Short mmCIF file of C-alpha atoms in Angstrom, two decimals:
data_model
loop_
_atom_site.label_atom_id
_atom_site.label_comp_id
_atom_site.label_asym_id
_atom_site.label_seq_id
_atom_site.Cartn_x
_atom_site.Cartn_y
_atom_site.Cartn_z
CA MET A 7 -165.20 149.95 -138.34
CA PHE A 8 -166.54 153.23 -139.53
CA ARG A 9 -163.82 155.89 -138.69
CA THR A 10 -163.97 159.83 -138.58
CA VAL A 11 -161.48 160.24 -141.43
CA THR A 12 -164.61 160.34 -143.77
CA THR A 13 -166.11 163.07 -141.79
CA ARG A 14 -162.73 165.35 -141.89
CA LYS A 15 -162.50 165.03 -145.85
CA ILE A 16 -165.85 166.04 -146.12
CA GLY A 17 -165.49 168.89 -143.62
CA GLN A 18 -162.37 170.10 -145.75
CA LEU A 19 -164.21 170.09 -148.96
CA LEU A 20 -166.78 172.46 -147.29
CA ALA A 21 -164.28 174.75 -146.12
CA VAL A 22 -162.40 174.98 -149.45
CA THR A 23 -165.89 175.50 -151.33
CA LEU A 24 -166.68 178.41 -148.45
CA ALA A 25 -163.29 179.92 -148.81
CA TRP A 26 -163.63 180.05 -152.47
CA CYS A 27 -167.03 181.66 -152.40
CA LEU A 28 -165.20 184.35 -150.04
CA TRP A 29 -162.14 184.87 -152.20
CA PRO A 30 -161.86 188.48 -153.23
CA THR A 31 -160.88 189.85 -156.53
CA SER A 32 -157.37 191.03 -157.03
CA ALA A 33 -158.28 194.57 -156.20
CA GLU A 34 -159.60 193.67 -153.26
CA ALA A 35 -157.54 192.55 -149.56
CA GLN A 36 -157.65 188.94 -148.85
CA VAL A 37 -160.38 187.85 -146.65
CA TYR A 38 -160.18 184.65 -144.66
CA PRO A 39 -161.59 183.28 -141.37
CA CYS A 40 -160.17 184.97 -138.53
CA SER A 41 -157.50 182.94 -136.71
CA GLY A 42 -159.02 182.93 -133.47
CA GLN A 43 -162.15 183.96 -131.56
CA GLY A 44 -161.50 187.37 -132.99
CA PRO A 45 -158.99 189.38 -134.96
CA GLY A 46 -155.43 188.34 -133.79
CA PRO A 47 -152.08 190.17 -134.30
CA GLY A 48 -152.18 191.91 -137.74
CA GLU A 49 -155.78 191.10 -138.43
CA ARG A 50 -158.83 193.17 -138.96
CA ALA A 51 -162.67 192.19 -138.82
CA VAL A 52 -164.62 192.72 -142.02
CA GLY A 53 -167.63 190.90 -141.46
CA SER A 54 -169.12 187.18 -141.07
CA ALA A 55 -170.56 184.21 -142.96
CA PRO A 56 -172.78 181.31 -142.01
CA PRO A 57 -170.84 178.37 -140.49
CA PRO A 58 -170.33 175.46 -142.75
CA PRO A 59 -173.31 173.10 -143.55
CA ASN A 60 -173.53 170.23 -141.08
CA SER A 61 -171.85 171.99 -138.51
CA PRO A 62 -173.45 171.41 -134.88
CA GLN A 63 -176.40 173.27 -134.11
CA GLY A 64 -175.59 176.41 -132.18
CA THR A 65 -172.35 176.79 -134.09
CA PRO A 66 -171.58 180.66 -134.26
CA PRO A 67 -171.26 182.46 -137.81
CA LEU A 68 -167.31 182.60 -139.22
CA LEU A 69 -165.75 185.85 -138.06
CA LEU A 70 -164.03 187.00 -141.16
CA CYS A 71 -160.56 188.98 -141.09
CA THR A 72 -158.12 190.73 -143.58
CA ARG A 73 -154.82 191.88 -142.92
CA ASP A 74 -154.55 195.57 -141.48
CA GLY A 75 -150.98 196.10 -143.09
CA GLY A 76 -149.11 196.63 -140.23
CA GLY A 77 -148.72 193.35 -137.99
CA MET A 78 -147.89 189.68 -138.23
CA PRO A 79 -149.50 187.58 -141.08
CA ALA A 80 -152.47 185.41 -140.30
CA PRO A 81 -151.59 182.08 -138.91
CA TYR A 82 -153.96 180.16 -141.18
CA PRO A 83 -154.98 182.35 -144.27
CA SER A 84 -155.55 179.34 -146.50
CA GLY A 85 -156.08 176.76 -143.84
CA PRO A 86 -159.19 174.76 -142.70
CA THR A 87 -161.91 176.69 -140.96
CA ASN A 88 -162.29 176.44 -136.98
CA SER A 89 -159.56 173.82 -137.11
CA HIS A 90 -159.92 171.31 -134.17
CA ALA A 91 -157.26 168.86 -132.71
CA ALA A 92 -156.78 166.40 -130.01
CA ILE A 93 -153.58 164.75 -128.40
CA GLY A 94 -153.76 161.45 -126.95
CA TRP A 95 -151.38 159.45 -124.58
CA HIS A 96 -150.59 156.34 -122.59
CA PRO A 97 -148.49 156.48 -119.38
CA ASP A 98 -146.30 153.73 -120.58
CA VAL A 99 -145.73 155.01 -124.18
CA ALA A 100 -142.75 157.72 -124.77
CA ASP A 101 -144.55 159.38 -127.43
CA ILE A 102 -148.13 160.90 -128.25
CA TRP A 103 -151.08 160.29 -130.67
CA VAL A 104 -151.91 163.41 -132.46
CA ASP A 105 -155.00 164.21 -134.89
CA GLY A 106 -156.12 167.69 -136.28
CA ASN A 107 -157.33 169.80 -138.96
CA TYR A 108 -160.91 168.93 -138.63
CA ILE A 109 -163.73 171.69 -138.72
CA ASN A 110 -166.57 169.66 -137.27
CA GLY A 111 -165.68 170.22 -133.78
CA ALA A 112 -163.65 168.26 -131.17
CA TRP A 113 -165.61 165.19 -130.65
CA ALA A 114 -163.80 163.72 -133.84
CA PRO A 115 -160.01 164.16 -133.18
CA LYS A 116 -160.77 162.95 -129.34
CA LYS A 117 -162.43 159.72 -130.52
CA GLU A 118 -159.51 159.25 -133.30
CA VAL A 119 -156.72 159.63 -131.05
CA VAL A 120 -157.84 156.89 -128.48
CA TRP A 121 -158.87 154.65 -131.16
CA MET A 122 -155.54 155.04 -132.56
CA CYS A 123 -153.86 154.40 -128.98
CA ASN A 124 -156.14 151.54 -128.32
CA ASN A 125 -155.23 150.00 -131.83
CA MET A 126 -151.64 150.17 -131.07
CA MET A 127 -151.52 149.08 -127.33
CA GLY A 128 -154.31 146.08 -127.31
CA ALA A 129 -154.81 144.29 -124.36
CA LEU A 130 -152.60 147.20 -122.58
CA GLY A 131 -154.60 150.12 -124.09
CA ALA A 132 -156.75 150.68 -120.54
CA GLY A 133 -154.40 153.50 -119.93
CA CYS A 134 -155.42 155.34 -123.19
CA GLU A 135 -157.01 158.77 -122.81
CA VAL A 136 -157.59 161.99 -124.38
CA ALA A 137 -154.93 164.45 -123.06
CA THR A 138 -156.26 167.65 -124.52
CA SER A 139 -158.25 169.06 -127.31
CA TRP A 140 -158.31 172.57 -128.78
CA SER A 141 -158.86 174.53 -131.89
CA ASN A 142 -157.43 177.68 -133.67
CA SER A 143 -154.12 177.85 -132.07
CA SER A 144 -151.20 175.53 -130.91
CA MET A 145 -150.41 173.45 -127.91
CA THR A 146 -146.94 172.79 -126.22
CA VAL A 147 -146.31 169.18 -124.98
CA PHE A 148 -143.77 169.40 -121.87
CA ARG A 149 -141.85 166.03 -120.63
CA ASP A 150 -140.84 165.67 -116.96
CA LYS A 151 -137.77 164.08 -115.61
CA GLU A 152 -139.68 160.63 -115.32
CA GLY A 153 -140.72 160.74 -119.03
CA TYR A 154 -144.41 161.82 -118.27
CA PHE A 155 -146.23 164.40 -120.54
CA TYR A 156 -148.11 167.72 -119.64
CA THR A 157 -149.98 170.15 -121.88
CA GLY A 158 -149.87 173.68 -121.80
CA TRP A 159 -152.15 175.82 -124.41
CA ASN A 160 -150.41 178.58 -126.40
CA GLY A 161 -153.68 180.90 -127.17
CA GLU A 162 -154.20 184.11 -125.50
CA GLY A 163 -150.62 185.01 -124.86
CA GLY A 164 -149.42 181.63 -123.70
CA ALA A 165 -150.73 182.13 -120.11
CA ASP A 166 -151.53 178.46 -119.62
CA ARG A 167 -148.19 177.43 -121.51
CA LYS A 168 -146.35 179.25 -118.79
CA ARG A 169 -148.34 177.98 -115.95
CA VAL A 170 -148.19 174.23 -116.79
CA LEU A 171 -144.25 174.69 -117.36
CA ALA A 172 -143.73 176.33 -113.89
CA GLU A 173 -145.97 173.95 -112.17
CA CYS A 174 -143.82 170.98 -113.87
CA SER A 175 -140.53 172.63 -113.43
CA ALA A 176 -141.16 173.09 -109.66
CA LYS A 177 -141.00 169.28 -108.97
CA GLN A 178 -137.80 168.66 -110.26
CA LEU A 179 -133.96 170.35 -110.48
CA LEU A 180 -134.08 171.37 -114.17
CA PRO A 181 -137.36 172.86 -116.05
CA CYS A 182 -139.37 170.26 -117.98
CA GLU A 183 -138.27 170.32 -121.57
CA VAL A 184 -140.19 171.07 -124.59
CA PHE A 185 -141.19 167.62 -126.27
CA ALA A 186 -143.30 169.31 -129.25
CA THR A 187 -145.38 172.16 -130.30
CA VAL A 188 -148.62 170.71 -132.21
CA ARG A 189 -151.06 172.78 -134.45
CA SER A 190 -154.35 172.45 -134.47
CA SER A 191 -153.94 172.46 -138.29
CA ALA A 192 -151.56 169.41 -137.85
CA GLY A 193 -152.44 166.11 -139.47
CA LYS A 194 -152.58 162.50 -137.89
CA LYS A 195 -149.38 161.24 -135.98
CA GLU A 196 -148.88 158.00 -134.24
CA PRO A 197 -145.66 156.82 -132.03
CA LYS A 198 -143.74 154.17 -133.82
CA PRO A 199 -144.19 150.58 -132.24
CA GLY A 200 -140.81 150.77 -130.34
CA ALA A 201 -141.93 153.79 -128.39
CA ARG A 202 -143.23 151.60 -125.27
CA LYS A 203 -141.41 152.84 -122.58
CA LEU A 204 -138.79 150.80 -120.24
CA TYR A 205 -138.54 151.88 -116.59
CA ALA A 206 -135.73 151.86 -113.81
CA ALA A 207 -136.29 152.54 -110.48
CA ALA A 208 -133.67 153.22 -107.41
CA ALA A 209 -134.36 152.15 -103.73
CA ALA A 210 -132.47 152.75 -100.75
CA VAL A 211 -133.05 151.84 -97.03
CA LYS A 212 -135.85 153.97 -95.58
CA GLY A 213 -134.36 156.80 -92.97
CA ARG A 214 -130.98 156.65 -91.43
CA ASP A 215 -131.41 153.53 -88.80
CA GLY A 216 -129.70 150.94 -90.69
CA TYR A 217 -128.96 152.83 -93.93
CA ASP A 218 -126.32 150.72 -95.69
CA GLY A 219 -124.82 153.42 -98.18
CA ARG A 220 -126.05 151.37 -101.09
CA LEU A 221 -128.93 152.11 -104.00
CA TYR A 222 -130.61 149.15 -105.21
CA ILE A 223 -131.58 149.98 -109.20
CA VAL A 224 -133.87 147.63 -111.02
CA SER A 225 -134.14 148.51 -114.89
CA GLY A 226 -135.86 147.19 -117.97
CA PHE A 227 -139.67 147.02 -116.61
CA GLN A 228 -142.75 147.92 -118.69
CA THR A 229 -144.48 149.52 -115.64
CA ALA A 230 -143.56 152.14 -113.17
CA SER A 231 -145.44 150.36 -110.37
CA GLY A 232 -143.90 147.07 -111.35
CA VAL A 233 -139.99 148.50 -111.35
CA SER A 234 -140.70 150.31 -108.22
CA ALA A 235 -141.98 147.13 -106.11
CA ALA A 236 -138.95 145.28 -107.59
CA ALA A 237 -136.57 147.70 -106.71
CA GLN A 238 -137.83 147.94 -103.21
CA LYS A 239 -138.02 144.19 -102.81
CA ALA A 240 -134.37 144.01 -104.00
CA CYS A 241 -133.42 146.47 -101.36
CA SER A 242 -135.33 145.18 -98.34
CA ASP A 243 -133.98 141.66 -99.19
CA MET A 244 -130.31 142.28 -99.37
CA ALA A 245 -130.33 145.27 -96.62
CA LYS A 246 -132.68 143.54 -94.31
CA ARG A 247 -134.39 146.78 -93.57
CA PRO A 248 -137.86 148.70 -94.79
CA CYS A 249 -136.69 150.53 -98.14
CA GLU A 250 -138.42 153.48 -100.16
CA THR A 251 -137.93 154.29 -104.00
CA ARG A 252 -135.54 157.32 -104.21
CA ALA A 253 -135.67 157.96 -108.09
CA LEU A 254 -137.79 156.60 -111.00
CA SER A 255 -137.01 156.93 -114.85
CA GLY A 256 -139.20 155.83 -117.93
CA ASN A 257 -137.12 155.55 -121.04
CA GLY A 258 -134.23 157.85 -119.10
CA PHE A 259 -131.48 157.71 -116.90
CA ILE A 260 -130.72 157.46 -113.08
CA GLN A 261 -127.89 159.39 -111.92
CA ALA A 262 -126.00 158.21 -108.62
CA TYR A 263 -124.31 161.15 -106.59
CA ARG A 264 -122.79 162.23 -103.33
CA LEU A 265 -122.70 165.59 -101.41
CA ASN A 266 -119.75 166.47 -99.09
CA ASP A 267 -118.88 162.62 -98.92
CA ASN A 268 -121.49 161.85 -96.86
CA ASP A 269 -125.21 162.93 -98.40
CA ASP A 270 -126.00 160.20 -100.77
CA ARG A 271 -128.43 160.85 -103.55
CA ALA A 272 -130.21 159.66 -107.01
CA THR A 273 -131.85 161.89 -109.67
CA ALA A 274 -133.57 160.63 -112.77
CA GLU A 275 -133.93 162.74 -116.12
CA THR A 276 -134.65 161.90 -119.80
CA SER A 277 -131.13 161.70 -120.89
CA ALA A 278 -127.62 161.02 -119.39
CA LYS A 279 -126.53 164.52 -120.02
CA ARG A 280 -129.47 166.00 -118.48
CA ALA A 281 -129.29 163.49 -115.39
CA LYS A 282 -125.76 164.71 -114.71
CA GLN A 283 -126.60 168.58 -115.03
CA ALA A 284 -129.39 168.15 -112.70
CA ALA A 285 -127.04 166.39 -110.22
CA GLU A 286 -124.64 169.34 -110.50
CA LEU A 287 -127.23 172.03 -109.95
CA ASP A 288 -128.58 170.21 -106.85
CA CYS A 289 -124.69 170.43 -105.74
CA LYS A 290 -124.49 173.80 -106.53
CA GLN A 291 -127.78 174.87 -104.77
CA GLN A 292 -126.67 173.10 -101.77
CA ARG A 293 -122.95 174.63 -101.88
CA ALA A 294 -121.51 171.31 -101.29
CA THR A 295 -118.80 169.64 -103.02
CA CYS A 296 -120.35 166.78 -105.60
CA LYS A 297 -118.93 163.38 -106.75
CA LEU A 298 -120.90 161.93 -109.73
CA GLN A 299 -120.82 158.33 -109.80
CA ALA A 300 -122.32 155.82 -111.62
CA SER A 301 -125.68 156.37 -114.16
CA PHE A 302 -127.97 153.66 -115.16
CA ASP A 303 -129.97 153.45 -118.48
CA SER A 304 -133.72 152.61 -118.09
CA ARG A 305 -133.74 150.60 -121.25
CA LYS A 306 -130.88 148.28 -120.35
CA PRO A 307 -132.50 145.41 -117.98
CA GLY A 308 -130.81 144.62 -114.86
CA LEU A 309 -130.38 144.66 -111.10
CA PHE A 310 -127.63 146.74 -109.88
CA VAL A 311 -126.43 147.43 -106.42
CA HIS A 312 -124.39 150.66 -106.13
CA ASP A 313 -122.00 151.50 -103.26
CA PHE A 314 -121.65 155.20 -102.58
CA ALA A 315 -118.68 155.00 -100.16
CA THR A 316 -116.66 153.22 -103.25
CA GLY A 317 -118.72 154.46 -106.24
CA TYR A 318 -118.31 150.89 -107.21
CA THR A 319 -121.58 149.24 -108.73
CA HIS A 320 -122.47 145.38 -108.49
CA LYS A 321 -124.49 143.54 -111.11
#
């Protein structure tokens, strides 16, 4: 199967050739393609050059910059021209696919990250998708309490990054955490085979009518929908009442806790430490006394019934 690696290597050779032609003498200032759509901090535009050979039709000329002597150094003074990258992911994998350092446009890394994801996931690869693509800058990947990823672009002052972080964090007790920061000049990155998620879900009786003071936790499932359905069924079968999912975790922990000896709750986070911190923050915000109880690892398969009144968990 023909893949885009050949395209990238050709593009990099062309970029090196172009850079050599533009390289100044020792008596001149260093000239290089600008780091973005125009001069960045510490840069000054000095001219332009034709786009690299075999660039897509309509590719604008390369804007050339030099350092102005009073700011930050250029991010990519000797890197590839117009570096493009893409991130791919699968909802059931606790890591991301990255491919970058292309000069020929965004289509090549997009195709490659999906190919890599499908190659690893096989028959389960239907969920593989391109999360985002970008050029000449970096991208931040955030992870929420359930283990899902979000991306925020760091260009133009990082406004998109701030927006994504705020929107992600508004849905949970703790701020979403930074999982990775990826430059467009990054190379290929693939998750390890063991990166498949294992999910846990905690269910309880829906509403106050017939509530039995228990939390029903199922863990070790490979899909979020499957574990949620299993937890609700276990709850309904034992409590003889309609049940609902109270917390979900992919490769993380579910923390059970109680406010004021009568308010039973559960929250999920990416680690046992963060799950505990989230529960304690909830108690603080509610100005309530707090009893932290059992913590459940989504990667340890089992069916557990937690009794809030006694703090004891039955397997």
